């Protein structure tokens, strides 16, 4: 296809998407790592993604993390830095901003698998974090203890970076560097409220997300591979209840309509189309 034909096809798809949304009230935006890609946070499963360098069985389960900490604390420090640094330095991109502005047109629930707090920072008012949040620290029973600031995250990432090249590297020092997340010195260990593999999803967000998906007239699915269950079930919940699914991402997936491209380009273009037709 020529560039001209390409642009015309994108235009047609945007018009079709605006048509699917026309006159609808309840919209769910279901997001994954791809929506934050242009904020500088890598996805998990694309080439060069987090799981390529750090396999989930070693870094995304409680037992895997404990074993990695004992066997190879330097790798654990690298992993923590790779996770914390981009999130600490991120700010919302044009996709997060456009998603928050969809509230001018619809009753919007954002359901996100991301733990980076960027939808809230962009101004979305109803965000369900089904995989939790890196910013909320909980006790072992899941009770909320404190909310971290991005500045604290930046300091932890910088401390881990310094420590990685120090000849006085030890596991206790790694744990001390991430003290705001783990609360060392407390009688029990704290943890960030992120969902690891094998754990239940974050409540009450998960229950609210399921209800929102069931009620949605349209679900805009942005930047997710849809491979991690049970979150991946949400588009099916919407479809089964009669709602339409619009997908956004560079690689076409399963949806009633696919808008191909990066979230930070496509979602603002869709918003412009909606405004033009309003
Ligand atoms: P994945 O890494 O599995 O998928 C990211 C998706 O974003 C892929 O479909 C990419 O094609 C797409 N993508 C890449 N760049 C994009 C861009 N600029 N704009 C739009 N889309 C883009 O990430 P998730 O689907 O979020 O869970 O993964 C789901 C869960 O798996 C995560 O929440 C995490 C992970 O393991 C846990 O750790 C429990």
mmCIF file of C-alpha atoms and ligand atoms in Angstrom:
data_model
loop_
_atom_site.group_PDB
_atom_site.id
_atom_site.type_symbol
_atom_site.label_atom_id
_atom_site.label_comp_id
_atom_site.label_asym_id
_atom_site.label_seq_id
_atom_site.Cartn_x
_atom_site.Cartn_y
_atom_site.Cartn_z
ATOM 1 C CA UNK A 1 0.000 0.000 0.000
ATOM 2 C CA UNK A 2 1.198 3.542 -0.731
ATOM 3 C CA UNK A 3 1.489 6.075 2.087
ATOM 4 C CA UNK A 4 -1.606 7.817 0.667
ATOM 5 C CA UNK A 5 -3.663 4.632 0.629
ATOM 6 C CA UNK A 6 -2.373 3.875 4.139
ATOM 7 C CA UNK A 7 -3.541 7.260 5.438
ATOM 8 C CA UNK A 8 -6.942 6.789 3.748
ATOM 9 C CA UNK A 9 -7.338 3.340 5.360
ATOM 10 C CA UNK A 10 -6.506 4.801 8.805
ATOM 11 C CA UNK A 11 -8.961 7.636 8.200
ATOM 12 C CA UNK A 12 -11.696 5.160 7.266
ATOM 13 C CA UNK A 13 -10.972 3.048 10.349
ATOM 14 C CA UNK A 14 -11.124 6.125 12.597
ATOM 15 C CA UNK A 15 -14.484 7.107 11.062
ATOM 16 C CA UNK A 16 -15.759 3.576 11.578
ATOM 17 C CA UNK A 17 -14.594 3.653 15.218
ATOM 18 C CA UNK A 18 -16.300 7.008 15.782
ATOM 19 C CA UNK A 19 -19.408 5.447 14.218
ATOM 20 C CA UNK A 20 -19.313 2.539 16.682
ATOM 21 C CA UNK A 21 -19.021 5.040 19.552
ATOM 22 C CA UNK A 22 -21.693 7.416 18.232
ATOM 23 C CA UNK A 23 -24.641 7.780 20.620
ATOM 24 C CA UNK A 24 -23.114 5.375 23.153
ATOM 25 C CA UNK A 25 -22.817 6.212 26.826
ATOM 26 C CA UNK A 26 -20.750 3.609 28.653
ATOM 27 C CA UNK A 27 -17.199 3.201 27.444
ATOM 28 C CA UNK A 28 -14.513 1.062 29.036
ATOM 29 C CA UNK A 29 -10.890 1.699 28.130
ATOM 30 C CA UNK A 30 -8.902 -1.457 28.851
ATOM 31 C CA UNK A 31 -5.165 -0.795 28.790
ATOM 32 C CA UNK A 32 -1.903 -2.719 28.950
ATOM 33 C CA UNK A 33 1.790 -1.937 28.810
ATOM 34 C CA UNK A 34 1.593 -0.575 25.220
ATOM 35 C CA UNK A 35 -0.302 2.535 26.346
ATOM 36 C CA UNK A 36 2.723 3.580 28.437
ATOM 37 C CA UNK A 37 5.336 2.711 25.802
ATOM 38 C CA UNK A 38 5.607 6.341 24.621
ATOM 39 C CA UNK A 39 6.073 7.369 28.257
ATOM 40 C CA UNK A 40 9.331 5.413 28.173
ATOM 41 C CA UNK A 41 8.144 2.229 29.887
ATOM 42 C CA UNK A 42 8.866 -0.963 27.947
ATOM 43 C CA UNK A 43 6.239 -3.636 27.407
ATOM 44 C CA UNK A 44 6.671 -7.176 28.767
ATOM 45 C CA UNK A 45 6.463 -9.418 25.712
ATOM 46 C CA UNK A 46 7.699 -7.353 22.756
ATOM 47 C CA UNK A 47 11.294 -7.861 21.562
ATOM 48 C CA UNK A 48 13.563 -6.395 24.241
ATOM 49 C CA UNK A 49 10.647 -6.415 26.715
ATOM 50 C CA UNK A 50 11.070 -6.922 30.446
ATOM 51 C CA UNK A 51 10.323 -10.677 30.426
ATOM 52 C CA UNK A 52 13.007 -11.292 27.775
ATOM 53 C CA UNK A 53 15.734 -10.149 30.172
ATOM 54 C CA UNK A 54 14.038 -11.257 33.378
ATOM 55 C CA UNK A 55 11.987 -14.475 32.987
ATOM 56 C CA UNK A 56 8.706 -14.267 34.946
ATOM 57 C CA UNK A 57 9.277 -17.574 36.782
ATOM 58 C CA UNK A 58 12.382 -16.014 38.388
ATOM 59 C CA UNK A 59 11.111 -12.435 38.759
ATOM 60 C CA UNK A 60 7.318 -12.400 38.830
ATOM 61 C CA UNK A 61 6.388 -14.968 41.480
ATOM 62 C CA UNK A 62 6.935 -14.734 45.237
ATOM 63 C CA UNK A 63 8.991 -17.953 45.348
ATOM 64 C CA UNK A 64 10.987 -17.040 42.206
ATOM 65 C CA UNK A 65 11.873 -13.623 43.645
ATOM 66 C CA UNK A 66 12.914 -15.154 46.990
ATOM 67 C CA UNK A 67 15.161 -17.677 45.220
ATOM 68 C CA UNK A 68 16.675 -15.021 42.937
ATOM 69 C CA UNK A 69 17.372 -12.836 45.999
ATOM 70 C CA UNK A 70 19.347 -15.637 47.646
ATOM 71 C CA UNK A 71 21.086 -16.985 44.512
ATOM 72 C CA UNK A 72 21.833 -13.802 42.606
ATOM 73 C CA UNK A 73 21.099 -10.566 44.484
ATOM 74 C CA UNK A 74 22.842 -8.514 41.785
ATOM 75 C CA UNK A 75 20.288 -9.705 39.213
ATOM 76 C CA UNK A 76 17.515 -8.837 41.644
ATOM 77 C CA UNK A 77 18.952 -5.331 42.009
ATOM 78 C CA UNK A 78 19.134 -4.989 38.199
ATOM 79 C CA UNK A 79 15.532 -6.158 37.845
ATOM 80 C CA UNK A 80 14.282 -3.745 40.513
ATOM 81 C CA UNK A 81 16.134 -0.905 38.824
ATOM 82 C CA UNK A 82 14.737 -1.843 35.377
ATOM 83 C CA UNK A 83 11.217 -1.747 36.823
ATOM 84 C CA UNK A 84 11.537 1.309 39.062
ATOM 85 C CA UNK A 85 13.628 3.665 36.907
ATOM 86 C CA UNK A 86 11.287 4.093 33.893
ATOM 87 C CA UNK A 87 8.166 4.304 36.048
ATOM 88 C CA UNK A 88 9.835 6.820 38.366
ATOM 89 C CA UNK A 89 10.724 9.080 35.435
ATOM 90 C CA UNK A 90 7.504 8.661 33.439
ATOM 91 C CA UNK A 91 4.736 11.142 32.796
ATOM 92 C CA UNK A 92 1.474 10.645 30.882
ATOM 93 C CA UNK A 93 1.744 10.621 27.078
ATOM 94 C CA UNK A 94 -0.769 11.755 24.456
ATOM 95 C CA UNK A 95 -2.692 8.455 24.742
ATOM 96 C CA UNK A 96 -3.231 8.812 28.510
ATOM 97 C CA UNK A 97 -4.289 12.440 27.949
ATOM 98 C CA UNK A 98 -6.750 11.556 25.170
ATOM 99 C CA UNK A 99 -8.207 8.704 27.251
ATOM 100 C CA UNK A 100 -8.880 11.121 30.115
ATOM 101 C CA UNK A 101 -10.593 13.527 27.667
ATOM 102 C CA UNK A 102 -12.961 10.787 26.496
ATOM 103 C CA UNK A 103 -14.839 11.705 29.688
ATOM 104 C CA UNK A 104 -16.082 14.835 27.828
ATOM 105 C CA UNK A 105 -18.059 12.481 25.564
ATOM 106 C CA UNK A 106 -18.829 9.316 27.569
ATOM 107 C CA UNK A 107 -19.221 7.749 30.976
ATOM 108 C CA UNK A 108 -15.745 6.171 31.125
ATOM 109 C CA UNK A 109 -14.193 3.439 33.250
ATOM 110 C CA UNK A 110 -10.475 2.868 32.701
ATOM 111 C CA UNK A 111 -9.384 -0.662 33.501
ATOM 112 C CA UNK A 112 -5.620 -0.961 33.490
ATOM 113 C CA UNK A 113 -3.174 -3.811 33.922
ATOM 114 C CA UNK A 114 -0.423 -1.232 34.437
ATOM 115 C CA UNK A 115 1.006 -0.367 37.842
ATOM 116 C CA UNK A 116 2.437 3.042 36.812
ATOM 117 C CA UNK A 117 -0.348 5.448 37.964
ATOM 118 C CA UNK A 118 -0.208 7.346 34.641
ATOM 119 C CA UNK A 119 -3.969 7.260 33.935
ATOM 120 C CA UNK A 120 -4.673 9.001 37.245
ATOM 121 C CA UNK A 121 -1.862 11.505 36.578
ATOM 122 C CA UNK A 122 -3.473 12.277 33.204
ATOM 123 C CA UNK A 123 -6.769 13.042 34.949
ATOM 124 C CA UNK A 124 -8.891 9.918 34.354
ATOM 125 C CA UNK A 125 -11.351 9.859 37.222
ATOM 126 C CA UNK A 126 -12.417 6.177 37.432
ATOM 127 C CA UNK A 127 -9.378 3.906 37.155
ATOM 128 C CA UNK A 128 -9.455 0.236 38.160
ATOM 129 C CA UNK A 129 -5.933 -1.127 38.657
ATOM 130 C CA UNK A 130 -6.538 -4.849 38.290
ATOM 131 C CA UNK A 131 -2.842 -5.764 38.689
ATOM 132 C CA UNK A 132 -2.392 -3.276 41.539
ATOM 133 C CA UNK A 133 -0.022 -0.346 41.826
ATOM 134 C CA UNK A 134 3.688 0.016 42.434
ATOM 135 C CA UNK A 135 2.940 3.150 44.438
ATOM 136 C CA UNK A 136 0.747 1.553 47.103
ATOM 137 C CA UNK A 137 2.498 -0.335 49.884
ATOM 138 C CA UNK A 138 0.523 -2.968 51.788
ATOM 139 C CA UNK A 139 1.108 -5.295 54.744
ATOM 140 C CA UNK A 140 1.210 -9.108 54.248
ATOM 141 C CA UNK A 141 -2.572 -9.213 54.659
ATOM 142 C CA UNK A 142 -3.031 -6.702 51.823
ATOM 143 C CA UNK A 143 -4.000 -3.820 54.117
ATOM 144 C CA UNK A 144 -2.939 -0.416 52.721
ATOM 145 C CA UNK A 145 -0.043 1.209 54.608
ATOM 146 C CA UNK A 146 1.282 4.119 52.562
ATOM 147 C CA UNK A 147 1.367 5.672 49.113
ATOM 148 C CA UNK A 148 4.765 6.449 47.584
ATOM 149 C CA UNK A 149 5.661 9.512 45.538
ATOM 150 C CA UNK A 150 7.452 9.340 42.184
ATOM 151 C CA UNK A 151 10.361 11.217 43.820
ATOM 152 C CA UNK A 152 10.869 8.322 46.259
ATOM 153 C CA UNK A 153 10.814 5.911 43.318
ATOM 154 C CA UNK A 154 13.531 8.009 41.577
ATOM 155 C CA UNK A 155 15.713 7.874 44.674
ATOM 156 C CA UNK A 156 15.325 4.097 44.993
ATOM 157 C CA UNK A 157 16.287 3.621 41.321
ATOM 158 C CA UNK A 158 19.339 5.882 41.724
ATOM 159 C CA UNK A 159 20.413 4.080 44.923
ATOM 160 C CA UNK A 160 20.102 0.693 43.186
ATOM 161 C CA UNK A 161 22.151 2.005 40.278
ATOM 162 C CA UNK A 162 24.942 3.202 42.588
ATOM 163 C CA UNK A 163 24.869 -0.047 44.522
ATOM 164 C CA UNK A 164 25.139 -2.212 41.366
ATOM 165 C CA UNK A 165 28.614 -0.835 40.652
ATOM 166 C CA UNK A 166 29.754 -0.810 44.265
ATOM 167 C CA UNK A 167 32.305 -3.368 45.458
ATOM 168 C CA UNK A 168 30.456 -3.464 48.768
ATOM 169 C CA UNK A 169 27.397 -5.027 47.155
ATOM 170 C CA UNK A 170 25.271 -7.249 49.438
ATOM 171 C CA UNK A 171 21.636 -8.401 49.544
ATOM 172 C CA UNK A 172 20.887 -6.444 52.758
ATOM 173 C CA UNK A 173 22.044 -3.292 50.961
ATOM 174 C CA UNK A 174 19.695 -4.013 48.038
ATOM 175 C CA UNK A 175 16.831 -4.420 50.467
ATOM 176 C CA UNK A 176 17.792 -1.207 52.243
ATOM 177 C CA UNK A 177 17.834 0.668 48.914
ATOM 178 C CA UNK A 178 14.166 -0.254 48.382
ATOM 179 C CA UNK A 179 13.234 0.288 52.019
ATOM 180 C CA UNK A 180 10.170 2.493 51.201
ATOM 181 C CA UNK A 181 8.698 -0.481 49.293
ATOM 182 C CA UNK A 182 9.543 -3.211 51.792
ATOM 183 C CA UNK A 183 9.408 -1.346 55.088
ATOM 184 C CA UNK A 184 12.423 -3.079 56.579
ATOM 185 C CA UNK A 185 12.624 -2.544 60.278
ATOM 186 C CA UNK A 186 8.876 -3.052 60.617
ATOM 187 C CA UNK A 187 7.930 -6.228 62.466
ATOM 188 C CA UNK A 188 6.563 -7.727 59.251
ATOM 189 C CA UNK A 189 7.734 -7.233 55.705
ATOM 190 C CA UNK A 190 5.706 -4.842 53.568
ATOM 191 C CA UNK A 191 5.375 -5.073 49.779
ATOM 192 C CA UNK A 192 4.167 -3.020 46.850
ATOM 193 C CA UNK A 193 0.587 -3.866 45.980
ATOM 194 C CA UNK A 194 1.429 -5.435 42.627
ATOM 195 C CA UNK A 195 -0.085 -8.717 41.531
ATOM 196 C CA UNK A 196 2.491 -11.420 40.877
ATOM 197 C CA UNK A 197 1.820 -14.578 38.841
ATOM 198 C CA UNK A 198 -0.303 -17.053 40.789
ATOM 199 C CA UNK A 199 -1.906 -14.361 42.963
ATOM 200 C CA UNK A 200 -5.507 -13.138 42.971
ATOM 201 C CA UNK A 201 -6.248 -9.847 41.214
ATOM 202 C CA UNK A 202 -6.419 -6.562 43.107
ATOM 203 C CA UNK A 203 -9.718 -6.003 44.907
ATOM 204 C CA UNK A 204 -12.083 -4.179 44.896
ATOM 205 C CA UNK A 205 -10.751 -3.033 41.499
ATOM 206 C CA UNK A 206 -11.169 -6.438 39.851
ATOM 207 C CA UNK A 207 -14.846 -6.752 40.847
ATOM 208 C CA UNK A 208 -15.536 -3.192 39.672
ATOM 209 C CA UNK A 209 -13.691 -3.899 36.406
ATOM 210 C CA UNK A 210 -15.819 -6.970 35.701
ATOM 211 C CA UNK A 211 -19.025 -4.995 36.310
ATOM 212 C CA UNK A 212 -17.846 -2.137 34.087
ATOM 213 C CA UNK A 213 -16.880 -4.589 31.304
ATOM 214 C CA UNK A 214 -20.304 -6.214 31.464
ATOM 215 C CA UNK A 215 -22.128 -2.876 31.216
ATOM 216 C CA UNK A 216 -19.922 -1.358 28.518
ATOM 217 C CA UNK A 217 -21.471 -0.352 25.193
ATOM 218 C CA UNK A 218 -17.974 -0.190 23.729
ATOM 219 C CA UNK A 219 -14.578 -1.315 25.003
ATOM 220 C CA UNK A 220 -11.496 0.463 23.656
ATOM 221 C CA UNK A 221 -8.668 -2.019 24.188
ATOM 222 C CA UNK A 222 -5.286 -0.259 24.046
ATOM 223 C CA UNK A 223 -1.783 -1.732 24.092
ATOM 224 C CA UNK A 224 -2.375 -5.174 25.550
ATOM 225 C CA UNK A 225 -1.407 -8.589 24.200
ATOM 226 C CA UNK A 226 -4.433 -10.056 25.983
ATOM 227 C CA UNK A 227 -2.426 -13.055 27.091
ATOM 228 C CA UNK A 228 -2.649 -12.803 30.878
ATOM 229 C CA UNK A 229 -5.696 -14.253 32.536
ATOM 230 C CA UNK A 230 -8.065 -13.521 34.113
ATOM 231 C CA UNK A 231 -7.719 -9.885 32.929
ATOM 232 C CA UNK A 232 -7.727 -11.099 29.304
ATOM 233 C CA UNK A 233 -11.289 -12.300 29.843
ATOM 234 C CA UNK A 234 -12.669 -8.742 30.132
ATOM 235 C CA UNK A 235 -13.101 -8.089 26.376
ATOM 236 C CA UNK A 236 -15.019 -11.382 26.144
ATOM 237 C CA UNK A 237 -17.268 -10.261 29.022
ATOM 238 C CA UNK A 238 -18.085 -7.079 27.079
ATOM 239 C CA UNK A 239 -18.583 -8.924 23.777
ATOM 240 C CA UNK A 240 -20.811 -11.576 25.353
ATOM 241 C CA UNK A 241 -22.991 -8.856 26.885
ATOM 242 C CA UNK A 242 -23.442 -7.307 23.415
ATOM 243 C CA UNK A 243 -20.778 -4.561 23.549
ATOM 244 C CA UNK A 244 -18.367 -3.803 20.706
ATOM 245 C CA UNK A 245 -14.580 -4.048 20.959
ATOM 246 C CA UNK A 246 -12.211 -1.579 19.289
ATOM 247 C CA UNK A 247 -8.534 -2.563 19.502
ATOM 248 C CA UNK A 248 -5.531 -0.231 19.320
ATOM 249 C CA UNK A 249 -1.934 -1.355 18.835
ATOM 250 C CA UNK A 250 0.764 -1.943 16.231
ATOM 251 C CA UNK A 251 -0.188 -5.591 15.682
ATOM 252 C CA UNK A 252 -3.740 -6.455 14.748
ATOM 253 C CA UNK A 253 -5.564 -8.636 17.300
ATOM 254 C CA UNK A 254 -9.045 -9.932 17.969
ATOM 255 C CA UNK A 255 -11.665 -7.128 17.961
ATOM 256 C CA UNK A 256 -14.705 -5.882 16.019
ATOM 257 C CA UNK A 257 -12.454 -3.163 14.630
ATOM 258 C CA UNK A 258 -8.689 -2.669 14.845
ATOM 259 C CA UNK A 259 -6.969 0.734 14.763
ATOM 260 C CA UNK A 260 -3.406 -0.076 13.842
ATOM 261 C CA UNK A 261 -0.591 2.079 15.217
ATOM 262 C CA UNK A 262 0.921 3.431 18.381
ATOM 263 C CA UNK A 263 -1.442 4.413 21.166
ATOM 264 C CA UNK A 264 -0.019 7.938 21.454
ATOM 265 C CA UNK A 265 -0.894 8.585 17.782
ATOM 266 C CA UNK A 266 -4.111 6.616 17.361
ATOM 267 C CA UNK A 267 -6.053 7.505 20.530
ATOM 268 C CA UNK A 268 -5.654 11.307 20.097
ATOM 269 C CA UNK A 269 -6.654 10.871 16.404
ATOM 270 C CA UNK A 270 -9.799 9.046 17.508
ATOM 271 C CA UNK A 271 -10.575 11.833 19.982
ATOM 272 C CA UNK A 272 -10.179 14.425 17.190
ATOM 273 C CA UNK A 273 -12.541 12.406 14.985
ATOM 274 C CA UNK A 274 -15.130 12.278 17.792
ATOM 275 C CA UNK A 275 -14.857 16.047 18.309
ATOM 276 C CA UNK A 276 -15.182 16.704 14.579
ATOM 277 C CA UNK A 277 -18.376 14.650 14.457
ATOM 278 C CA UNK A 278 -19.874 16.055 17.692
HETATM 279 P P1 LIG B 1 2.431 -7.182 26.824
HETATM 280 O O1 LIG B 1 3.876 -6.867 26.822
HETATM 281 O O2 LIG B 1 2.033 -8.621 26.901
HETATM 282 O O3 LIG B 1 1.748 -6.604 25.494
HETATM 283 C C1 LIG B 1 1.952 -5.280 25.109
HETATM 284 C C2 LIG B 1 1.096 -4.993 23.907
HETATM 285 O O4 LIG B 1 1.277 -3.627 23.570
HETATM 286 C C3 LIG B 1 1.438 -5.824 22.674
HETATM 287 O O5 LIG B 1 0.249 -6.277 22.092
HETATM 288 C C4 LIG B 1 2.141 -4.802 21.751
HETATM 289 O O6 LIG B 1 1.906 -5.073 20.376
HETATM 290 C C5 LIG B 1 1.454 -3.534 22.161
HETATM 291 N N1 LIG B 1 2.246 -2.303 21.927
HETATM 292 C C6 LIG B 1 3.591 -2.168 21.846
HETATM 293 N N2 LIG B 1 3.921 -0.865 21.647
HETATM 294 C C7 LIG B 1 2.744 -0.181 21.607
HETATM 295 C C8 LIG B 1 2.401 1.196 21.420
HETATM 296 N N3 LIG B 1 3.335 2.124 21.258
HETATM 297 N N4 LIG B 1 1.089 1.535 21.431
HETATM 298 C C9 LIG B 1 0.125 0.591 21.591
HETATM 299 N N5 LIG B 1 0.396 -0.715 21.760
HETATM 300 C C10 LIG B 1 1.679 -1.094 21.777
HETATM 301 O O7 LIG B 1 1.767 -6.308 27.983
HETATM 302 P P2 LIG B 1 0.342 -6.491 28.673
HETATM 303 O O8 LIG B 1 -0.680 -6.957 27.715
HETATM 304 O O9 LIG B 1 0.070 -5.257 29.440
HETATM 305 O O10 LIG B 1 1.157 -8.750 34.582
HETATM 306 O O11 LIG B 1 0.666 -7.664 29.691
HETATM 307 C C11 LIG B 1 -0.306 -8.071 30.597
HETATM 308 C C12 LIG B 1 0.323 -8.457 31.898
HETATM 309 O O12 LIG B 1 1.431 -9.331 31.667
HETATM 310 C C13 LIG B 1 0.978 -7.325 32.690
HETATM 311 O O13 LIG B 1 0.048 -6.575 33.430
HETATM 312 C C14 LIG B 1 1.928 -8.052 33.591
HETATM 313 C C15 LIG B 1 2.524 -8.985 32.559
HETATM 314 O O14 LIG B 1 3.051 -10.151 33.064
HETATM 315 C C16 LIG B 1 1.725 -9.256 35.696
HETATM 316 O O15 LIG B 1 2.908 -9.119 35.911
HETATM 317 C C17 LIG B 1 0.789 -10.009 36.578
#
